[in-house]
C-alpha cells in the first residue's frame, strides 16, 4: 500500500516537473544537464559584487542573476564577496548608454556599463550565454542597442479586450488597479527586460479618453512603478479629442489657446503621477479617429501642440503615419507618403513619426514603406506587428523575425547603396537625434502569454532585432529554441528548420507572388478574394488583386498609379520591369497576363497554382517534422503545437481551394498537373467564409 502510494506520489511529482505550460517563456532556468559546462560556470558564480551603484535597476540585475544561476547551476549564489570566482558590476563611461561589456578577467566575470540599464541587459546576456551553453571562461564582448526606444505597443482596451489580440484578454486588470498588483506584471517586465525592451505603450491606438483621467492615471502609475526597476518606461495612446471629451471644451483644435492650455495642464498632471513618463502615442485622422484635420490643421500642427505640452518633462510624441483617406480614385499605397512627406522639417524636435513596415497594412509580405528614407528631418520609427492579425492569429506557426529582417535589410538607396531601412530607423542614414522601433504586442492573459507557444519566438525575436538588427534569424531561432524548448541537438535543428521556413510557407498558401489584402473582411482571418463591396473600396479584395480576364496584379508603375515613383531610382529599377521584378513583389507592382512566362519557367497561372498547392504540402512537412521532436520537447507543448499545426493545415487547404477556384473564374485555365483539382466548389468555399463573418 505504502509502496503504491509512494509510486503514485512520485509519478505526480514527475508529471508536475515535466509538464510545461509555457508560462516561463525563455526564462526557464532549469538545471543544465551538461555537467562539464555546469562545472565551468560554477567557477564564476559564487557571488555578485556590485561595484556600480545601488539603485532599483541594478538590484534587479543582481536578483535576476542570482535567481537564474541558482536554477541553471543548482547552487546558491552568496553575498560574500571574494577576490575570485564571482560576477562583478562595474562602471565604465566609455560604453554607450544601455550597452555593456562582459569580460572574464582575473578569475571573475566583469559586467561593465555606463548606465544601470546596461548592467541589467548585461546580466540577462550573461544568463543567456549560460542558458545556451556558450563558453564563458574567456568571454569578452560588448554589445549596445542600435535603436534608443525599443517599444511594445499594446492595443489593449479599458474593458480588458485586446484589439487584434489572439492570446486571451488584456494583462492589465484596470478595475483592480491600482490597489491590486497582479504578480504577472513583474513576469511581463522580466521577459521584456531580458530582450532589451525599454518602453511600453499600455493602451490601444484607438484610444479611450478614459486613460487620461485622474482615476486611470493612478492605475497607470501603479504599472509604471512595477516596470521601472526593469528599465521600462510607460507611454499612453491618447485620444486627440480629449480636450472636448474630458475638458468639455468646445473643440480640440490644436491652434486654439484653451486647447493647448488643456494639454499643458494634462501633461503636468500625468508627470505628477509618473515623473519618468515616456510620452504620447497618437493615431489621428485615421479610420475614424479624431485629429487635427477636422479643424483644417495638419498632422504637424497636432503633433507639435502635444510636443509642447510634454517638452518641459522631456516627453516625446509618437505620431502614427497610418493614415489613408478614402480616395476612390487614388492608391492607398501612396496616401501616407503624400500626407507626410511635405511635412518633413515641420515637426517639433521631440516628435517621432511612427510608420508601419509596409504601405498597406501588416500583410504577410509587403515592400518597405516608401516613407523610410523620404523624411531626413523627421525621426521615423518602425512599427511592426507581432500579433498575427493578417498572419493566421494564434492558429498559424509563422516565425516573424524573417519578415522583420526582410524589411529591415531592404535598401532604400536614399544615400547610396547600403541605406537600408534598418539604418534609416537606427538614425545612421539621416543622423536622427531620437530613434525608435515599436512592435504591436502578441501578449495576453493566456497562460503561455501568446496563444501559440511558437509565437513566443516572435516576441523574443522582435526584442532581439530591436536591440541589434544585424542579428540573424538563424541565431535568434537557435537561442530561443535552446532556452525554451529543448537541449537536444537534433531536435533543435529540426525546430529551427521549421521556424525558418514557416513565414514563406504562410505566404505561399495565402498571398503568393505579391498578392495582398485578400483576407476575410474585418476579421482579417481566412480568405475572401472575391470581396467586391465594403464601406470603402480600399477595404475590398478586388481593389488589390485586380484580377480580370487578362491577368492579375496592381499596376503601380508609371502606367498605373505610379506608387513605384515614390521610391528612389535604384529601387524603381529593381521593381519596375515585370520581367525582372522579384516574384515576391510581382503583383504589388504589376498587372501580369495569365500566360506570361515567369523566371521559374512556368506561366503565371501555373506558378500561382503551384505556390498554393506547394504551400499546403509544406504545412504537411512542418507537421511531419514536428512529429520527429516528440519526446525531445515537453509533452504538453508538443501536443499543443501539433494540434495547432493540424488546424493550420485545415486553413491552408481552405486558402488553397478558395483562391485557386476563385482566380480560375478569371484565368479560365485548368488546374495544372500534377495538382488535383479541389474537391470542393467555389460556392462551398464561400460558405466557409460566410461562417467566419457571422456575428
Ligand atoms: C489595422 C487594424 C486595426 C488597427 C489599425 C491601426 O485592423 O484594428 O486599429 O490597423 O493600426 O490593421 O491603427
XYZ file of C-alpha atoms and ligand atoms in Angstrom:
708
model
C 0.000 0.000 0.000
C 2.724 2.374 1.106
C 4.798 1.428 -1.920
C 1.875 2.137 -4.235
C 1.311 5.466 -2.550
C 4.955 6.432 -2.995
C 4.877 5.442 -6.650
C 1.730 7.494 -7.167
C 3.251 10.471 -5.401
C 6.437 10.152 -7.417
C 4.574 9.977 -10.679
C 2.522 13.051 -9.775
C 5.706 14.888 -8.888
C 7.461 13.780 -12.056
C 4.488 14.806 -14.086
C 4.442 18.209 -12.431
C 8.119 18.707 -13.022
C 7.810 17.696 -16.619
C 4.603 19.391 -17.728
C 5.367 22.787 -19.121
C 2.581 25.225 -19.810
C 4.862 27.790 -21.419
C 4.413 30.355 -18.666
C 8.127 30.710 -18.017
C 8.820 31.718 -21.613
C 12.544 31.693 -22.444
C 13.433 32.341 -18.805
C 13.095 28.782 -17.586
C 16.395 28.473 -15.758
C 16.061 24.710 -15.298
C 19.150 22.855 -14.121
C 21.584 22.368 -17.020
C 22.284 18.764 -17.890
C 25.769 19.310 -19.287
C 27.914 18.658 -16.212
C 31.162 19.866 -17.790
C 29.526 23.209 -18.581
C 27.982 23.442 -15.144
C 31.441 22.929 -13.626
C 32.817 25.710 -15.828
C 30.042 28.152 -14.936
C 30.256 27.377 -11.249
C 33.780 28.730 -11.228
C 32.385 32.206 -11.848
C 29.178 32.105 -9.923
C 29.886 32.115 -6.258
C 28.949 35.780 -5.622
C 27.735 39.004 -7.237
C 29.743 42.081 -6.300
C 28.028 45.357 -7.124
C 30.741 47.959 -7.651
C 28.416 50.023 -9.853
C 25.904 51.695 -7.553
C 22.864 50.705 -5.590
C 19.626 51.530 -7.331
C 16.487 49.634 -8.169
C 17.573 48.600 -11.676
C 20.971 47.316 -10.544
C 19.277 45.486 -7.710
C 17.008 43.852 -10.246
C 20.055 42.796 -12.244
C 21.656 41.150 -9.204
C 18.409 39.472 -8.229
C 17.866 38.111 -11.729
C 21.420 36.835 -11.967
C 21.203 35.047 -8.650
C 17.838 33.573 -9.449
C 18.956 32.418 -12.894
C 22.238 30.928 -11.711
C 20.561 29.181 -8.803
C 18.282 27.423 -11.217
C 20.705 26.730 -14.054
C 23.585 25.552 -11.893
C 21.762 24.275 -8.839
C 23.742 26.495 -6.498
C 23.089 29.290 -4.123
C 24.922 32.445 -5.170
C 26.217 34.047 -1.996
C 26.545 37.673 -0.990
C 30.033 37.186 0.372
C 32.474 38.830 -1.970
C 35.821 37.129 -2.516
C 38.750 38.022 -4.719
C 37.887 35.411 -7.320
C 35.084 33.323 -8.690
C 32.243 35.783 -8.944
C 30.449 38.329 -11.104
C 31.325 41.994 -10.674
C 29.253 45.000 -11.831
C 31.488 47.916 -12.796
C 31.049 51.437 -14.132
C 32.609 52.272 -17.498
C 31.601 55.575 -19.033
C 33.175 54.681 -22.365
C 30.422 52.151 -23.055
C 27.404 53.503 -24.989
C 24.290 54.129 -22.906
C 22.338 50.948 -22.205
C 25.181 48.879 -23.679
C 27.502 46.608 -21.719
C 30.707 44.612 -21.809
C 31.103 41.108 -20.397
C 34.651 40.020 -19.782
C 36.306 37.136 -17.957
C 39.224 38.641 -16.053
C 41.396 37.550 -13.128
C 39.083 34.706 -12.266
C 35.916 36.805 -12.287
C 33.335 37.817 -14.874
C 33.011 41.584 -15.094
C 29.837 43.199 -16.413
C 30.595 46.832 -17.129
C 28.273 49.565 -18.308
C 27.765 53.294 -18.277
C 24.177 53.100 -17.065
C 22.176 50.913 -14.736
C 20.165 49.609 -17.677
C 23.406 48.447 -19.264
C 24.108 46.380 -16.142
C 20.617 44.897 -16.330
C 20.947 43.959 -20.007
C 24.468 42.631 -19.459
C 23.191 40.405 -16.675
C 20.468 38.961 -18.837
C 23.020 38.463 -21.609
C 25.296 36.519 -19.300
C 22.361 34.332 -18.317
C 21.554 33.803 -21.999
C 25.149 32.752 -22.672
C 24.827 30.178 -19.910
C 21.348 29.038 -20.935
C 22.638 28.422 -24.444
C 25.736 26.752 -23.042
C 28.364 29.049 -24.537
C 31.797 29.118 -23.028
C 32.425 31.928 -20.559
C 35.966 31.176 -19.338
C 37.368 33.534 -21.962
C 34.285 35.591 -22.648
C 34.999 39.142 -23.822
C 32.455 41.015 -25.826
C 30.487 44.243 -25.911
C 27.014 44.932 -27.117
C 24.881 48.028 -27.282
C 21.463 48.755 -28.725
C 21.323 50.334 -32.150
C 17.920 51.896 -31.512
C 17.155 54.006 -28.440
C 13.486 53.299 -27.812
C 12.567 49.659 -28.158
C 8.880 49.529 -27.565
C 5.925 47.245 -27.315
C 2.611 48.779 -28.311
C -0.364 47.174 -26.625
C -3.694 47.562 -28.340
C -5.486 46.940 -25.043
C -8.827 48.462 -24.171
C -10.344 49.644 -20.912
C -12.722 46.713 -20.722
C -9.941 44.157 -20.917
C -10.310 43.238 -24.574
C -7.377 43.498 -26.971
C -7.810 44.809 -30.489
C -6.335 42.110 -32.732
C -5.270 40.097 -29.686
C -5.378 36.317 -30.001
C -3.985 35.172 -26.659
C -6.739 35.896 -24.202
C -7.599 39.197 -22.658
C -5.509 42.126 -21.540
C -2.774 41.616 -18.999
C -3.774 44.878 -17.345
C -6.573 44.484 -14.832
C -7.782 48.058 -14.867
C -10.611 47.541 -12.421
C -8.301 46.033 -9.811
C -5.613 48.650 -10.218
C -4.032 50.489 -8.520
C -4.667 48.532 -5.322
C -4.086 45.038 -6.615
C -0.812 44.275 -8.359
C -1.053 41.031 -10.298
C 2.317 39.227 -9.894
C 2.173 38.626 -13.617
C 3.092 42.271 -14.245
C 6.539 41.513 -12.860
C 6.900 38.412 -15.015
C 5.976 40.505 -18.044
C 8.573 43.134 -17.149
C 11.265 40.492 -16.648
C 10.614 38.997 -20.058
C 10.843 42.391 -21.725
C 13.968 43.432 -19.881
C 15.649 40.158 -20.822
C 15.419 41.132 -24.506
C 16.118 44.814 -24.062
C 12.620 46.250 -24.464
C 12.653 49.548 -22.588
C 9.276 51.150 -23.274
C 5.650 50.089 -23.473
C 2.515 51.813 -24.657
C -0.195 50.365 -22.452
C -3.339 51.007 -24.451
C -4.894 50.803 -27.874
C -4.116 53.414 -30.513
C -7.880 53.657 -30.962
C -7.678 55.281 -27.580
C -10.274 55.826 -24.936
C -10.017 59.269 -23.342
C -10.524 57.483 -20.034
C -6.796 56.802 -19.712
C -6.126 60.476 -19.125
C -8.464 60.786 -16.153
C -7.041 61.073 -12.648
C -8.553 57.734 -11.772
C -6.768 55.948 -14.607
C -3.518 57.839 -14.202
C -3.307 56.359 -10.712
C -3.634 52.912 -12.301
C -1.033 53.700 -14.938
C 1.300 54.908 -12.200
C 0.920 51.588 -10.396
C 2.072 49.745 -13.529
C 4.887 52.230 -14.141
C 6.113 51.568 -10.594
C 6.277 47.835 -11.290
C 8.082 48.286 -14.606
C 10.619 50.917 -13.515
C 13.047 48.521 -11.774
C 13.147 46.599 -15.061
C 14.155 49.687 -17.007
C 10.799 50.043 -18.726
C 9.220 53.416 -19.374
C 5.477 53.788 -19.784
C 3.691 55.643 -22.602
C -0.018 56.098 -23.321
C -2.011 56.294 -26.535
C -4.177 59.370 -26.359
C -7.434 60.371 -27.939
C -6.946 63.601 -29.834
C -10.421 64.793 -28.877
C -9.670 64.541 -25.141
C -9.959 68.319 -24.536
C -13.525 68.142 -25.748
C -14.394 64.759 -24.211
C -12.766 65.244 -20.818
C -12.269 69.002 -20.613
C -15.686 69.856 -22.067
C -14.065 72.432 -24.337
C -15.978 73.407 -27.453
C -13.496 71.582 -29.671
C -9.975 70.136 -29.770
C -8.462 72.422 -32.397
C -4.695 72.358 -31.862
C -4.349 76.043 -32.639
C -6.886 77.151 -30.029
C -5.239 78.597 -26.950
C -7.522 76.897 -24.468
C -6.960 73.533 -26.136
C -3.217 73.988 -25.864
C -3.576 75.014 -22.245
C -5.686 71.977 -21.550
C -2.951 69.695 -22.884
C -0.264 71.593 -20.981
C -2.179 71.113 -17.748
C -2.893 67.471 -18.570
C 0.770 66.777 -19.260
C 1.669 68.386 -15.924
C -0.832 66.133 -14.201
C 0.440 62.998 -15.952
C 4.004 63.767 -14.905
C 2.909 64.445 -11.332
C 1.857 60.788 -11.244
C 4.698 59.357 -13.304
C 7.788 61.592 -13.327
C 9.577 59.439 -15.912
C 6.537 59.031 -18.169
C 7.625 58.476 -21.775
C 5.023 60.424 -23.728
C 2.029 60.084 -26.009
C 1.346 57.835 -28.989
C -1.287 59.212 -31.362
C -3.433 57.776 -34.121
C -5.142 60.772 -35.661
C -7.415 61.198 -38.662
C -7.225 57.541 -39.437
C -10.049 55.022 -39.573
C -12.459 57.382 -37.842
C -10.161 58.550 -35.033
C -10.269 62.283 -34.300
C -7.397 64.507 -35.380
C -6.227 67.974 -36.347
C -7.536 67.765 -39.906
C -11.077 68.147 -38.580
C -10.105 71.751 -37.934
C -8.195 72.250 -41.162
C -4.852 71.738 -39.379
C -2.025 69.425 -40.358
C -0.588 66.400 -38.620
C 2.394 68.588 -37.695
C 0.089 71.135 -36.003
C -1.454 68.347 -33.956
C 1.820 66.693 -33.039
C 3.553 69.961 -32.178
C 0.817 71.008 -29.793
C 1.301 67.789 -27.804
C 5.064 68.078 -28.120
C 4.938 71.486 -26.491
C 2.891 70.067 -23.616
C 5.318 67.249 -22.788
C 8.515 69.130 -23.588
C 9.108 70.573 -20.094
C 9.214 66.983 -18.839
C 11.426 65.606 -21.631
C 8.440 63.733 -23.008
C 8.015 62.511 -26.560
C 5.170 62.461 -29.029
C 4.976 59.488 -31.315
C 2.670 60.342 -34.181
C 1.500 57.500 -36.391
C 1.639 57.749 -40.169
C -1.002 55.064 -40.650
C -3.405 57.398 -42.411
C -5.263 56.822 -45.645
C -8.219 58.910 -46.630
C -10.984 57.166 -48.580
C -9.860 58.235 -52.008
C -11.783 56.240 -54.624
C -9.502 57.353 -57.446
C -6.255 57.048 -55.565
C -3.996 54.250 -54.464
C -3.907 53.631 -50.712
C -0.230 52.761 -51.127
C 0.526 56.457 -51.638
C -1.736 58.110 -49.078
C 0.568 58.274 -46.050
C 3.517 59.309 -48.185
C 1.596 62.157 -49.793
C 0.326 63.292 -46.433
C 3.604 63.205 -44.506
C 6.443 63.839 -46.926
C 5.527 67.542 -47.364
C 5.605 67.947 -43.568
C 9.259 66.940 -43.264
C 11.017 69.638 -41.252
C 7.823 70.930 -39.678
C 7.669 68.663 -36.648
C 8.952 69.736 -33.230
C 12.197 68.173 -32.045
C 10.517 65.783 -29.616
C 8.217 64.264 -32.237
C 8.791 60.895 -33.881
C 6.689 59.702 -36.791
C 5.863 56.009 -36.494
C 5.448 54.206 -39.804
C 4.179 50.685 -40.402
C 6.684 48.455 -42.145
C 4.741 48.458 -45.378
C 2.487 50.902 -47.202
C -0.765 48.973 -46.786
C -1.175 47.132 -43.512
C 0.919 44.394 -41.916
C 0.487 41.967 -44.810
C 2.332 38.617 -44.838
C 4.706 40.333 -47.255
C 4.984 43.980 -48.270
C 7.621 46.077 -49.922
C 9.064 48.506 -47.373
C 7.141 51.712 -46.746
C 8.345 54.472 -49.103
C 8.422 56.962 -46.211
C 11.567 55.243 -44.913
C 14.322 57.366 -46.312
C 11.979 60.103 -47.512
C 11.956 62.262 -44.369
C 15.525 63.155 -43.472
C 14.486 65.842 -40.985
C 11.949 63.764 -39.058
C 12.851 60.743 -36.951
C 10.995 57.767 -38.392
C 10.121 54.916 -36.077
C 9.414 51.445 -37.398
C 6.113 49.833 -36.457
C 5.935 46.055 -36.775
C 3.018 43.885 -35.805
C 3.927 40.946 -33.607
C 0.343 39.893 -33.093
C -0.722 37.903 -36.154
C -3.676 39.925 -37.382
C -3.160 39.058 -41.026
C -0.996 36.024 -40.394
C -3.425 33.460 -39.099
C -3.939 34.570 -35.492
C -2.637 32.145 -32.856
C -3.515 29.213 -35.065
C -0.670 29.528 -37.531
C 3.003 28.961 -36.932
C 4.813 31.883 -38.518
C 8.274 32.944 -37.365
C 8.098 36.697 -37.795
C 11.766 37.630 -37.403
C 12.053 36.506 -41.054
C 9.568 39.202 -42.028
C 11.110 41.849 -39.759
C 14.565 41.126 -41.057
C 13.457 41.235 -44.685
C 12.060 44.736 -44.179
C 14.975 45.999 -42.094
C 17.535 44.844 -44.618
C 15.726 46.323 -47.642
C 17.820 49.003 -49.274
C 16.220 52.428 -49.720
C 19.293 53.703 -51.631
C 18.491 57.229 -50.407
C 22.103 57.920 -49.531
C 23.548 55.418 -51.932
C 23.795 51.656 -51.651
C 23.529 50.310 -48.132
C 20.996 52.889 -46.874
C 18.867 50.108 -45.528
C 15.578 50.628 -43.751
C 17.360 49.494 -40.569
C 19.900 52.266 -40.975
C 17.187 54.828 -41.557
C 15.445 53.690 -38.392
C 18.611 53.497 -36.281
C 19.408 57.046 -37.322
C 22.649 56.365 -39.163
C 21.373 57.489 -42.580
C 19.957 60.865 -41.523
C 21.527 61.352 -38.081
C 18.211 61.334 -36.299
C 18.628 62.521 -32.728
C 15.953 60.121 -31.477
C 15.420 56.586 -32.734
C 12.595 54.159 -32.060
C 11.048 50.872 -33.052
C 7.666 49.505 -31.985
C 6.064 46.088 -32.116
C 2.329 45.617 -31.656
C 2.324 43.063 -28.865
C 1.064 39.498 -29.135
C 0.754 39.011 -25.389
C -2.405 38.267 -23.451
C -3.790 36.512 -20.420
C -3.316 33.011 -21.866
C -1.140 31.005 -19.549
C 1.561 30.768 -22.211
C 1.247 34.509 -22.979
C 0.974 34.286 -26.771
C -1.640 31.604 -27.542
C 0.563 29.653 -29.944
C 3.610 28.617 -27.970
C 5.762 29.145 -31.029
C 4.623 32.779 -31.223
C 6.680 33.429 -28.112
C 9.580 33.365 -30.565
C 8.068 36.400 -32.287
C 8.031 38.468 -29.100
C 11.557 37.282 -28.353
C 12.816 37.814 -31.893
C 11.298 41.260 -32.145
C 13.142 42.319 -28.997
C 16.430 40.884 -30.204
C 16.194 42.643 -33.574
C 15.147 45.881 -31.904
C 18.382 45.625 -29.937
C 20.508 44.740 -32.924
C 19.064 44.442 -36.400
C 22.218 42.697 -37.512
C 21.387 39.542 -35.587
C 20.482 36.779 -37.998
C 17.185 34.926 -37.956
C 19.163 31.700 -37.540
C 20.863 32.969 -34.410
C 17.609 34.232 -32.933
C 15.814 30.966 -33.660
C 18.648 28.931 -32.166
C 18.776 30.945 -28.956
C 15.054 30.839 -28.477
C 14.764 27.107 -29.112
C 17.591 26.267 -26.733
C 16.163 28.413 -23.970
C 12.533 27.493 -24.497
C 12.132 24.043 -25.960
C 14.946 21.546 -25.799
C 18.641 20.949 -25.330
C 18.702 18.022 -27.741
C 20.757 18.976 -30.755
C 18.839 17.049 -33.426
C 15.512 18.360 -32.209
C 16.926 21.883 -32.104
C 17.890 21.591 -35.761
C 14.507 20.243 -36.762
C 12.644 23.007 -34.970
C 14.941 25.671 -36.330
C 14.247 24.450 -39.815
C 10.503 24.651 -39.173
C 10.765 28.186 -37.829
C 12.949 29.499 -40.608
C 10.718 28.168 -43.359
C 7.405 28.999 -41.743
C 6.894 32.543 -42.955
C 7.491 31.687 -46.610
C 5.129 28.743 -46.264
C 2.451 31.058 -44.900
C 2.986 33.443 -47.808
C 2.747 30.569 -50.269
C -0.643 29.290 -49.215
C -2.160 32.734 -48.573
C -0.608 35.583 -50.577
C 1.928 34.264 -53.084
C 3.655 36.359 -55.744
C 2.784 39.652 -54.086
C -0.940 39.197 -53.525
C -2.164 41.277 -50.610
C -5.220 42.234 -48.617
C -7.405 39.348 -49.741
C -8.203 38.218 -46.193
C -11.662 37.899 -44.688
C -13.299 41.282 -44.314
C -12.913 42.946 -40.906
C -11.797 39.843 -39.053
C -8.729 39.500 -41.319
C -8.685 35.734 -40.841
C -9.074 33.302 -43.704
C -9.520 34.359 -47.304
C -12.061 36.408 -49.183
C -10.523 37.160 -52.586
C -13.971 37.677 -54.096
C -14.819 40.574 -51.748
C -16.138 43.338 -54.017
C -18.145 45.603 -51.777
C -17.294 47.195 -48.479
C -17.708 50.509 -46.681
C -14.713 51.735 -48.664
C -13.246 50.486 -51.962
C -9.841 50.067 -50.350
C -11.332 47.618 -47.874
C -12.267 45.158 -50.628
C -10.055 42.426 -52.065
C -10.634 43.207 -55.731
C -9.167 46.690 -55.194
C -5.844 44.993 -54.502
C -5.581 41.938 -56.728
C -7.349 43.423 -59.772
C -7.802 40.016 -61.396
C -9.631 40.083 -64.715
C -9.754 38.034 -67.879
C -6.327 39.339 -68.916
C -4.311 38.887 -65.783
C -3.799 39.771 -62.167
C -1.987 42.339 -60.003
C -1.959 46.060 -59.263
C -0.139 48.177 -61.822
C 1.762 50.649 -59.703
C 4.245 51.593 -62.416
C 4.103 54.914 -64.274
C 1.399 53.371 -66.479
C -0.708 52.741 -63.410
C -0.852 54.502 -60.041
C 2.875 55.219 -60.125
C 3.282 54.382 -56.447
C 6.598 52.937 -57.517
C 7.665 56.510 -58.277
C 7.753 57.184 -54.527
C 10.922 55.115 -54.176
C 14.438 56.079 -55.165
C 15.522 55.375 -58.737
C 17.513 52.285 -57.790
C 14.514 50.715 -56.082
C 12.320 51.586 -59.045
C 14.821 49.876 -61.295
C 14.606 46.752 -59.194
C 10.865 46.526 -59.416
C 9.583 48.406 -62.449
C 10.063 45.712 -65.051
C 7.629 42.792 -64.703
C 10.183 40.508 -66.345
C 12.857 41.183 -63.744
C 10.824 42.254 -60.692
C 11.397 39.896 -57.776
C 8.470 37.458 -57.844
C 7.883 38.241 -54.179
C 6.594 41.656 -55.189
C 5.203 40.938 -58.635
C 1.513 41.682 -58.022
C 2.406 44.585 -55.779
C 3.580 46.469 -58.836
C 2.364 44.778 -61.982
C -0.741 43.568 -63.687
C 0.580 40.442 -65.338
C -1.071 38.370 -68.010
C -2.156 34.852 -67.073
C 0.057 33.372 -69.759
C 3.142 35.416 -69.003
C 6.190 33.176 -68.792
C 8.000 33.716 -65.476
C 11.614 33.250 -64.441
C 10.601 29.930 -62.857
C 9.907 28.583 -66.352
C 6.179 28.312 -65.714
C 3.450 30.575 -66.954
C 1.810 32.838 -64.417
C -1.337 30.798 -63.815
C 0.629 27.602 -63.331
C 3.039 29.332 -60.965
C 0.211 30.764 -58.900
C -1.398 27.335 -58.536
C 1.980 25.785 -57.771
C 2.511 28.199 -54.885
C -0.899 27.470 -53.366
C -0.511 23.697 -53.676
C 3.083 23.696 -52.502
C 2.117 25.846 -49.516
C -0.235 23.117 -48.352
C 2.308 20.314 -48.750
C 4.847 22.452 -46.932
C 2.475 22.663 -43.969
C 2.316 18.861 -44.093
C 6.101 18.786 -43.995
C 6.064 21.020 -40.920
C 3.612 18.602 -39.305
C 5.819 15.615 -40.100
C 8.912 17.397 -38.871
C 7.199 18.321 -35.642
C 6.368 14.633 -35.101
C 10.115 13.976 -35.076
C 10.646 16.092 -31.966
C 8.181 14.116 -29.889
C 9.956 13.097 -26.700
C 12.512 15.881 -27.088
C 10.186 18.695 -26.089
C 7.731 18.842 -23.244
C 4.685 16.682 -23.882
C 2.092 19.363 -23.221
C 3.853 21.765 -25.562
C 4.312 19.040 -28.147
C 0.608 18.233 -28.215
C -0.476 21.840 -28.284
C 1.743 22.747 -31.219
C 0.743 19.570 -33.005
C -2.941 20.462 -32.659
C -2.392 23.971 -33.927
C -0.416 22.692 -36.903
C -3.343 20.449 -37.786
C -5.642 23.474 -37.652
C -3.186 25.374 -39.807
C -3.317 22.567 -42.337
C -7.096 22.825 -42.498
C -6.743 26.583 -43.001
C -4.125 26.132 -45.692
C -6.446 23.815 -47.603
C -9.185 26.417 -47.323
C -6.932 29.147 -48.651
C -5.710 26.987 -51.499
C -9.089 25.768 -52.648
C -10.800 29.126 -52.313
C -8.078 31.071 -54.079
C -7.377 28.741 -56.989
C -11.101 28.280 -57.623
C -11.800 31.992 -57.440
C -8.854 33.115 -59.590
C -9.758 30.385 -62.048
C -13.017 32.237 -62.749
C -10.757 34.920 -64.246
C -7.939 32.901 -65.780
C -10.280 30.306 -67.254
C -7.465 27.779 -67.195
C -7.352 24.284 -65.759
C -5.503 23.427 -62.562
C -2.114 22.353 -63.919
C -0.741 18.851 -63.490
C 0.334 17.236 -61.252
C -2.099 19.032 -58.976
C -5.552 17.654 -58.419
C -8.463 19.998 -58.774
C -10.136 20.839 -55.415
C -12.971 18.536 -54.467
C -14.923 21.430 -53.037
C -16.627 24.045 -55.171
C -16.162 27.792 -55.041
C -19.663 28.120 -53.610
C -18.744 25.755 -50.795
C -15.633 27.808 -50.055
C -17.681 30.993 -49.911
C -19.962 29.353 -47.346
C -16.983 28.683 -45.085
C -16.033 32.328 -45.213
C -19.627 33.352 -44.513
C -19.430 31.379 -41.289
C -16.362 33.356 -40.207
C -18.295 36.534 -40.841
C -21.298 35.548 -38.699
C -21.563 37.637 -35.562
C -5.423 47.774 -38.785
C -6.242 47.047 -37.787
C -6.976 47.957 -36.851
C -5.996 48.956 -36.254
C -5.283 49.674 -37.364
C -4.190 50.592 -36.865
O -7.156 46.237 -38.469
O -7.582 47.172 -35.869
O -6.661 49.857 -35.433
O -4.644 48.758 -38.192
O -3.043 50.195 -36.929
O -4.545 46.834 -39.295
O -4.473 51.699 -36.437
